[in-house]
Short mmCIF file of C-alpha atoms in Angstrom, two decimals:
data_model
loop_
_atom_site.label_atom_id
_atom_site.label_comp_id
_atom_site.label_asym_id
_atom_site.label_seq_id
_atom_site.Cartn_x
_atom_site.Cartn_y
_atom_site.Cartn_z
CA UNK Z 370 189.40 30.31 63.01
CA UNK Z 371 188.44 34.12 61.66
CA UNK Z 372 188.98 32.02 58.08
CA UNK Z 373 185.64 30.30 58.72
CA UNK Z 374 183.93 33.79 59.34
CA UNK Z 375 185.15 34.81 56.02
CA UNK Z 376 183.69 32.20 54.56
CA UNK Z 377 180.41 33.42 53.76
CA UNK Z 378 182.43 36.27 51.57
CA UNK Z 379 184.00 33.88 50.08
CA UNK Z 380 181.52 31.73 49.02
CA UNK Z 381 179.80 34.85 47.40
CA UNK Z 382 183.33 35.58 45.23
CA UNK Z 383 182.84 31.93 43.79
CA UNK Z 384 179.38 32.41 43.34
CA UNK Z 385 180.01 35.43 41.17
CA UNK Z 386 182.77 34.26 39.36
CA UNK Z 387 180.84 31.11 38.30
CA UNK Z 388 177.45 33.18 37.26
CA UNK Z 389 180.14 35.37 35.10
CA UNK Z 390 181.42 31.88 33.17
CA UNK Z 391 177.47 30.96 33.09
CA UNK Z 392 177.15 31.73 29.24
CA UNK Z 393 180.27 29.76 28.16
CA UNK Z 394 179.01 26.54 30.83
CA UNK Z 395 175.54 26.75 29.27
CA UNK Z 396 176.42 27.34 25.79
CA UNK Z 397 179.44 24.06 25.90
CA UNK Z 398 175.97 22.20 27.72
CA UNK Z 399 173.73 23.21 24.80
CA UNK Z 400 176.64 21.78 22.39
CA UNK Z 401 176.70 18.70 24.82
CA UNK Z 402 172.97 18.46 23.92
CA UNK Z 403 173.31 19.15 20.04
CA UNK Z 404 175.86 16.30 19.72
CA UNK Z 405 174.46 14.00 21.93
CA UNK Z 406 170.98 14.03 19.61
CA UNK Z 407 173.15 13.92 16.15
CA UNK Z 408 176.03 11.41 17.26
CA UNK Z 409 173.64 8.59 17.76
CA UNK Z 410 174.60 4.58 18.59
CA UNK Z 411 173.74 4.07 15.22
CA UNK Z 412 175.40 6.41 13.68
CA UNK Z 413 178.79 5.58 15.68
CA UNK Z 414 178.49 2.19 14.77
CA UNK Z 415 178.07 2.88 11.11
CA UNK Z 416 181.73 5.07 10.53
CA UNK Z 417 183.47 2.14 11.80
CA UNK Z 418 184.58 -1.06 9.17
CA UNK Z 419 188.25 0.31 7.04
CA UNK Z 420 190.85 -1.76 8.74
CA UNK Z 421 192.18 -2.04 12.12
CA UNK Z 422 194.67 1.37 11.68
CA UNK Z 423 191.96 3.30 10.03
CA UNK Z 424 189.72 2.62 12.56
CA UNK Z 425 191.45 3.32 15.76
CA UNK Z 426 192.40 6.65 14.46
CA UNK Z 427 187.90 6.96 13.37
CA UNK Z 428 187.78 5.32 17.24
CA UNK Z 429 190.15 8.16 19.03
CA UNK Z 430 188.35 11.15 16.53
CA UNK Z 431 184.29 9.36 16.81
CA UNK Z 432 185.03 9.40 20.91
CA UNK Z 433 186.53 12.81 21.19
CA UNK Z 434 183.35 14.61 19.56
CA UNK Z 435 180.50 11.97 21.30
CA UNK Z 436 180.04 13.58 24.94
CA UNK Z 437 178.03 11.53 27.69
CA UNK Z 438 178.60 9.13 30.98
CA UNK Z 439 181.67 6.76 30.45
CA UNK Z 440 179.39 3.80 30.87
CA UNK Z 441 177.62 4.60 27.47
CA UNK Z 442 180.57 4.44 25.72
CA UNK Z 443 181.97 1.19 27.61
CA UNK Z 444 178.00 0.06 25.88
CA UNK Z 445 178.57 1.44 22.49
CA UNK Z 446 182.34 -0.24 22.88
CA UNK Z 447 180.96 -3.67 23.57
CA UNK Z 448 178.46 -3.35 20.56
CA UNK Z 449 181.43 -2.08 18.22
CA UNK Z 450 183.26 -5.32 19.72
CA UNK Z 451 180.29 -7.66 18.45
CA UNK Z 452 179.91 -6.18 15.20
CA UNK Z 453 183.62 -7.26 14.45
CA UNK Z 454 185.39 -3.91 15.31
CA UNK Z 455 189.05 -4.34 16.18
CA UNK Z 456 189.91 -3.95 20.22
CA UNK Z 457 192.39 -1.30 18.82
CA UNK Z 458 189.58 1.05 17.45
CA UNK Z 459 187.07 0.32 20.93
CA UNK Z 460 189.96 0.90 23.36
CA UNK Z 461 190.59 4.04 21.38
CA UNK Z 462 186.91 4.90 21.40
CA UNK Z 463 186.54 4.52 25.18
CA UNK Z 464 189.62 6.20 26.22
CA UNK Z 465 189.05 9.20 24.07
CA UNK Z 466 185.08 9.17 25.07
CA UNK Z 467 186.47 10.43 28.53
CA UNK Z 468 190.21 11.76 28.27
CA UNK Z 469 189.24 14.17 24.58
CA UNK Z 470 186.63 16.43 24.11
CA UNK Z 471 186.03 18.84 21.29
CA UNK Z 472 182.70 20.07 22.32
CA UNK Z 473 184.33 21.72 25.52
CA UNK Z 474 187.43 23.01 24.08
CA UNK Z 475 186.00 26.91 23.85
CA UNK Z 476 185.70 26.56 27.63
CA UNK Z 477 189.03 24.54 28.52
CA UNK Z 478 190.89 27.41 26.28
CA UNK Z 479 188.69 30.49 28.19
CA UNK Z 480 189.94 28.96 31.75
CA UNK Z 481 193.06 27.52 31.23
CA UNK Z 482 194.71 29.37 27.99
CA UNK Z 483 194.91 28.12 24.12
CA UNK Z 484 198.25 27.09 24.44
CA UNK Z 485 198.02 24.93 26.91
CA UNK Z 486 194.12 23.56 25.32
CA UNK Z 487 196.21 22.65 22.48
CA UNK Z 488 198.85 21.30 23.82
CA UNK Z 489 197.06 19.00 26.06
CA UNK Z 490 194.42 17.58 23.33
CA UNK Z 491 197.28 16.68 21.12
CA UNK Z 492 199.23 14.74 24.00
CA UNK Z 493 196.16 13.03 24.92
CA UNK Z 494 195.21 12.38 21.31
CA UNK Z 495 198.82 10.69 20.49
CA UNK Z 496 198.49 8.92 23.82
CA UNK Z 497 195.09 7.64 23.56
CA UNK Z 498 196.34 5.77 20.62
CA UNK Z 499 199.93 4.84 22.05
CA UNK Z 500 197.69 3.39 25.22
CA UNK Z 501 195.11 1.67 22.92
CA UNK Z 502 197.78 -0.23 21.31
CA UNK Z 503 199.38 -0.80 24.33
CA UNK Z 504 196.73 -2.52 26.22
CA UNK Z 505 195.69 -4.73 23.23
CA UNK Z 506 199.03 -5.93 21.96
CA UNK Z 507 199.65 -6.91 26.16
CA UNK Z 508 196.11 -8.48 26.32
CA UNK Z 509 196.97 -10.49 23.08
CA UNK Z 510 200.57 -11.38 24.34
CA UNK Z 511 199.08 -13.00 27.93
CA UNK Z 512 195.74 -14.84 26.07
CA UNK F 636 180.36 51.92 47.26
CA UNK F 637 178.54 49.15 45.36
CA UNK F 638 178.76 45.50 46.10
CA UNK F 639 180.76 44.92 42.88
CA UNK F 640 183.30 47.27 44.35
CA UNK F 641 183.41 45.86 47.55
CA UNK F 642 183.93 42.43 46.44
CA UNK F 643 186.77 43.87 44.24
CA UNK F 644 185.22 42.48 41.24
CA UNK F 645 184.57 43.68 37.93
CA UNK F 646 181.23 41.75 37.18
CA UNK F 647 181.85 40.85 33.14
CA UNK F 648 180.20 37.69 31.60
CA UNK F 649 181.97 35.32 29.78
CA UNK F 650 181.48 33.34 26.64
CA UNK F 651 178.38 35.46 25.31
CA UNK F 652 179.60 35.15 21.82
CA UNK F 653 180.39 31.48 22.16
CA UNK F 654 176.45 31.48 23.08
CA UNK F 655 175.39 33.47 21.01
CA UNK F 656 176.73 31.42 18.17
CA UNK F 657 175.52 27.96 20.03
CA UNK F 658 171.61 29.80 19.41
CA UNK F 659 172.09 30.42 15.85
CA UNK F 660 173.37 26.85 15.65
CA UNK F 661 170.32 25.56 17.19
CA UNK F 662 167.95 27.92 14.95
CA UNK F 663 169.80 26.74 12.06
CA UNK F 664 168.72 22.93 13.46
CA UNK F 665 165.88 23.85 14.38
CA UNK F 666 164.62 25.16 10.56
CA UNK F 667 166.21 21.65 9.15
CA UNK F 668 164.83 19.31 11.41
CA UNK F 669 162.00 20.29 14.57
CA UNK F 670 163.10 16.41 15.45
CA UNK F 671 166.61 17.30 16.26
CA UNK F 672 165.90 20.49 17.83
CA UNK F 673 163.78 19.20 20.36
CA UNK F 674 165.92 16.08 20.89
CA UNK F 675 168.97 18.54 21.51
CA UNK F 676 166.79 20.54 23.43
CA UNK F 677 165.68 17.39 25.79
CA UNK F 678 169.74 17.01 25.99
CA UNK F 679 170.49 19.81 27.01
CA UNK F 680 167.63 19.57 30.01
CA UNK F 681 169.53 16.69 31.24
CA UNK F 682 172.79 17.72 31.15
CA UNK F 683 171.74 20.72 32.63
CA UNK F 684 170.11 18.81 35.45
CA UNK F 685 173.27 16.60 35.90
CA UNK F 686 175.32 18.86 36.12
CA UNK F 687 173.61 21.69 38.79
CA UNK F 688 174.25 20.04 41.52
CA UNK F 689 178.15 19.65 41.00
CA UNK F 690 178.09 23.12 40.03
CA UNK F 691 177.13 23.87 43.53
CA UNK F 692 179.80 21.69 44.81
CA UNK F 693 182.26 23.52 42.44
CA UNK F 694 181.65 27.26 44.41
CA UNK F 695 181.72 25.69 48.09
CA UNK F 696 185.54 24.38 46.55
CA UNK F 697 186.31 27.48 44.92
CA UNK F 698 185.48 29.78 48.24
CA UNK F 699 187.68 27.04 50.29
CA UNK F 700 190.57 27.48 47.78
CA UNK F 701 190.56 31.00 48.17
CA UNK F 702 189.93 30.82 52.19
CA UNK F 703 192.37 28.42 52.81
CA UNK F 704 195.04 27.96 50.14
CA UNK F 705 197.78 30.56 49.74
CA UNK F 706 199.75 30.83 47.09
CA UNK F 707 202.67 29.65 49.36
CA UNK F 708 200.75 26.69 50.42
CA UNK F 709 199.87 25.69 47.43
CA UNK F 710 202.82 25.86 45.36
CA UNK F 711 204.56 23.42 48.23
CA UNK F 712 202.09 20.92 46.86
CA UNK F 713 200.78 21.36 43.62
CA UNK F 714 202.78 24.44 42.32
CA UNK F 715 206.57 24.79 41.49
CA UNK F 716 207.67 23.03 44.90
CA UNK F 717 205.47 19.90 44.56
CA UNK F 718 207.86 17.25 42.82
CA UNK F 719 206.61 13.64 43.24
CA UNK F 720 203.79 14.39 45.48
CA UNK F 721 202.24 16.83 43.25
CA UNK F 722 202.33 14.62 40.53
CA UNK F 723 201.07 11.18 42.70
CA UNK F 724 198.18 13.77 44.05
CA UNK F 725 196.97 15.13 40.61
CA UNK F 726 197.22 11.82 39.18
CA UNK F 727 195.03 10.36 42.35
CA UNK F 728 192.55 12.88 42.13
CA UNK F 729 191.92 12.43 39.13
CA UNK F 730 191.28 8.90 39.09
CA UNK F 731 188.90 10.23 42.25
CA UNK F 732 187.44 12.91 40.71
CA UNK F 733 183.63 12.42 39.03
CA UNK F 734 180.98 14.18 36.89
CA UNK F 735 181.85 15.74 33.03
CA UNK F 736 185.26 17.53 32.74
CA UNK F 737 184.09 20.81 32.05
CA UNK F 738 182.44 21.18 36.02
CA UNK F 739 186.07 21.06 36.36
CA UNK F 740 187.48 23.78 34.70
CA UNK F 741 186.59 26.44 37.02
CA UNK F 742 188.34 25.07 39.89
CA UNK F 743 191.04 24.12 38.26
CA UNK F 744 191.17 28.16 37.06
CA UNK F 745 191.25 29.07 40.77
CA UNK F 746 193.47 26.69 41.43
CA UNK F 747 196.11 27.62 38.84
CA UNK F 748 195.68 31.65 39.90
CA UNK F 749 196.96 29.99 43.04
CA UNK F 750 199.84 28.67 40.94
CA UNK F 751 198.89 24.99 39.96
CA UNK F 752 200.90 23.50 37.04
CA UNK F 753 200.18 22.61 34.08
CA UNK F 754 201.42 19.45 34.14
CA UNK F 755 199.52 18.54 36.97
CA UNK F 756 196.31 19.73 35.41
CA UNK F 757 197.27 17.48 32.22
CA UNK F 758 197.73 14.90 34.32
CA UNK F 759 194.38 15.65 36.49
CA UNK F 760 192.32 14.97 33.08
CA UNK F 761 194.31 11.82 31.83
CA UNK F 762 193.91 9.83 34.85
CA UNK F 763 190.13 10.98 34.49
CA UNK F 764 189.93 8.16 32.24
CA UNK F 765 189.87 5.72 34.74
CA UNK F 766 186.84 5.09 36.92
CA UNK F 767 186.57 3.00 40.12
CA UNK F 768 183.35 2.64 39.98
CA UNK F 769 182.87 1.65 36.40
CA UNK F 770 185.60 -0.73 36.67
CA UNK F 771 183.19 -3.98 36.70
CA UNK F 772 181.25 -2.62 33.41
CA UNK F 773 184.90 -2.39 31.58
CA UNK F 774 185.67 -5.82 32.83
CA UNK F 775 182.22 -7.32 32.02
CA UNK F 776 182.47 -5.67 27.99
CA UNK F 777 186.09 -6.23 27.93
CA UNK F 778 187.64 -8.33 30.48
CA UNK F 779 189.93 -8.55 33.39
CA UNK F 780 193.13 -8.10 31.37
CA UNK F 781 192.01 -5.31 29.23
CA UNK F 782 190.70 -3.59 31.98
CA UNK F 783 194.16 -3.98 34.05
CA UNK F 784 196.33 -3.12 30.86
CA UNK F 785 194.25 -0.10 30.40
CA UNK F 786 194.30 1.46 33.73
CA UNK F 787 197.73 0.60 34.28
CA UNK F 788 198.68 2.09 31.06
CA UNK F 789 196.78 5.14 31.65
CA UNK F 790 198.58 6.49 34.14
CA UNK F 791 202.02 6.90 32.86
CA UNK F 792 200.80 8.15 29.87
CA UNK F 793 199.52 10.56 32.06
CA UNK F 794 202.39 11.72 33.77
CA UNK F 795 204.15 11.86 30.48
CA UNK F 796 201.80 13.60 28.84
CA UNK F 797 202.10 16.60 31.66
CA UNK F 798 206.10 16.56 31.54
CA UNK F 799 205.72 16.93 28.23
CA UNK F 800 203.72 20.16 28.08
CA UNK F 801 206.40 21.54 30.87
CA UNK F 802 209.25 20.86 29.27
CA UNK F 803 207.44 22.44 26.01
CA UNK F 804 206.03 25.29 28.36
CA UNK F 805 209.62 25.64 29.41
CA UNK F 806 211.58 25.60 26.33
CA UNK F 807 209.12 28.03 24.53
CA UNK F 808 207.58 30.13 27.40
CA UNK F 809 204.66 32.56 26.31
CA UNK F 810 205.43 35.92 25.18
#
């Protein structure tokens, strides 16, 4: 029970320590902003169209720079989709949209080390890709 | 004895730099194009305002990690002792977890000073990917099967993905 009275303490250490990563959080936000204004819908839409493989590699790269809500890309994927974009190339989109993100690697390598920032954004790049395939070859082989 | 000194903490911001280059970046916008400044600007506001709130969230978790994880208790679950469960709990929680990644990251620092491992934190941000309450968009832009494939898929890859940078972690450690 004394735990709970140190709470208050505490709270104040995490309070600190997260005013002290402030710059970094509001300098990644800032470059969450930036992007978000240049890496339009249009613009995404427009770097897609060279061939299924070419394509879901643009897909994994155009979805690990665009930042946002999951839901915007699941839009942006369903547009792609209409447009005549291969499932490949949106899966890879939407998967890297969420699981990649360049625009917060400066922070991810501050708090948790360059080695393992690397490390972990190339195993999630090669797997976003392995996954995409994945899914699209098993949707194709039950329709 | 000042407060800094009490708290045992050398008060030292980080990332200036990384700002400081983020505000030449936006001057450098802002001379090219007023448009895309303000847009960015307008962003920013809303990120900002997104993610404020979590950020609050994030210190009352960081002051209960410190209160009430040891080290000891910690590594029996998520550190060097936590075999399968560690791995089924980072992978659930991240399928949980919500709002952008980097809110994240300093938890995840407090958590790995308590001796979380990497794997699990790899796997934490793969299984991000999939999100229970977005799951009817995904199947309404790209079906039922997609959707399925997808999330199943996800989460091996995940745990693969954090073996991998163990046994990598391992087999070169840091000097």
């Amino acid at each position: 029970m004394n735990r709970f009275k140190e709470y208050p303490t505490s709270l104040k250490r995490s309070a600190m320590s997260l005013i002290m990563l402030s710059p970094m959080i509001v300098a990644i936000i800032a470059l969450v902003g930036l992007t978000r204004a240049f890496m339009t819908k249009e613009f995404i839409t427009s770097v897609f169209g060279h061939g299924a493989i070419a394509d879901t590699l643009i897909g994994t790269v155009t979805g690990m720079i665009a930042v946002g809500q999951a839901i915007v890309s699941y839009i942006i994927g369903g547009e792609l989709l209409q447009d005549g974009v291969s499932l490949y190339a949106v899966s890879a989109f939407i998967l890297a949209w969420v699981s990649l993100g360049v625009v917060q690697l400066p922070l991810e390598a501050e708090v948790l080390g360059v080695r393992f920032t690397i490390l972990r954004n190339i195993f999630a790049f090669v797997f976003t890709i392995i996954v995409a395939v994945l899914t699209v070859l098993s949707v194709k082989a039950i329709s | 004895m000042s407060k800094k000194s009490e708290n045992k903490m050398k008060f030292k911001f980080r990332g200036l730099k990384f700002l400081g280059v983020v505000a030449v970046i936006y001057t450098i916008v802002g001379i090219f194009s007023t448009d895309k400044l303000i847009k960015s600007l307008s962003f920013t506001a809303d990120a900002l305002e997104e993610v404020i709130p979590i950020l609050a969230v994030v210190v009352f978790i960081m002051a209960a990690i410190n209160l009430f994880f040891n080290p000891k208790a910690l590594a029996k679950h998520l550190g060097e002792d936590g075999g399968t469960k560690g791995w089924l709990l980072a992978l659930g929680l991240g399928i949980l977890s919500h709002g952008p990644m980097y809110a994240w990251y300093p938890v995840l620092e407090e958590l790995k000073k308590h001796g979380l491992r990497d794997g699990y934190i790899a796997a934490f941000f793969y299984t991000r990917a999939i999100k229970i309450p977005l799951l009817p968009m995904m199947i309404h832009y790209f079906g039922w099967a997609f959707t399925i494939f997808l999330s199943l898929y996800i989460i091996p890859a995940a745990w693969i993905q954090g073996w991998l940078i163990e046994k990598i972690e391992k087999f070169a450690p840091k000097r």
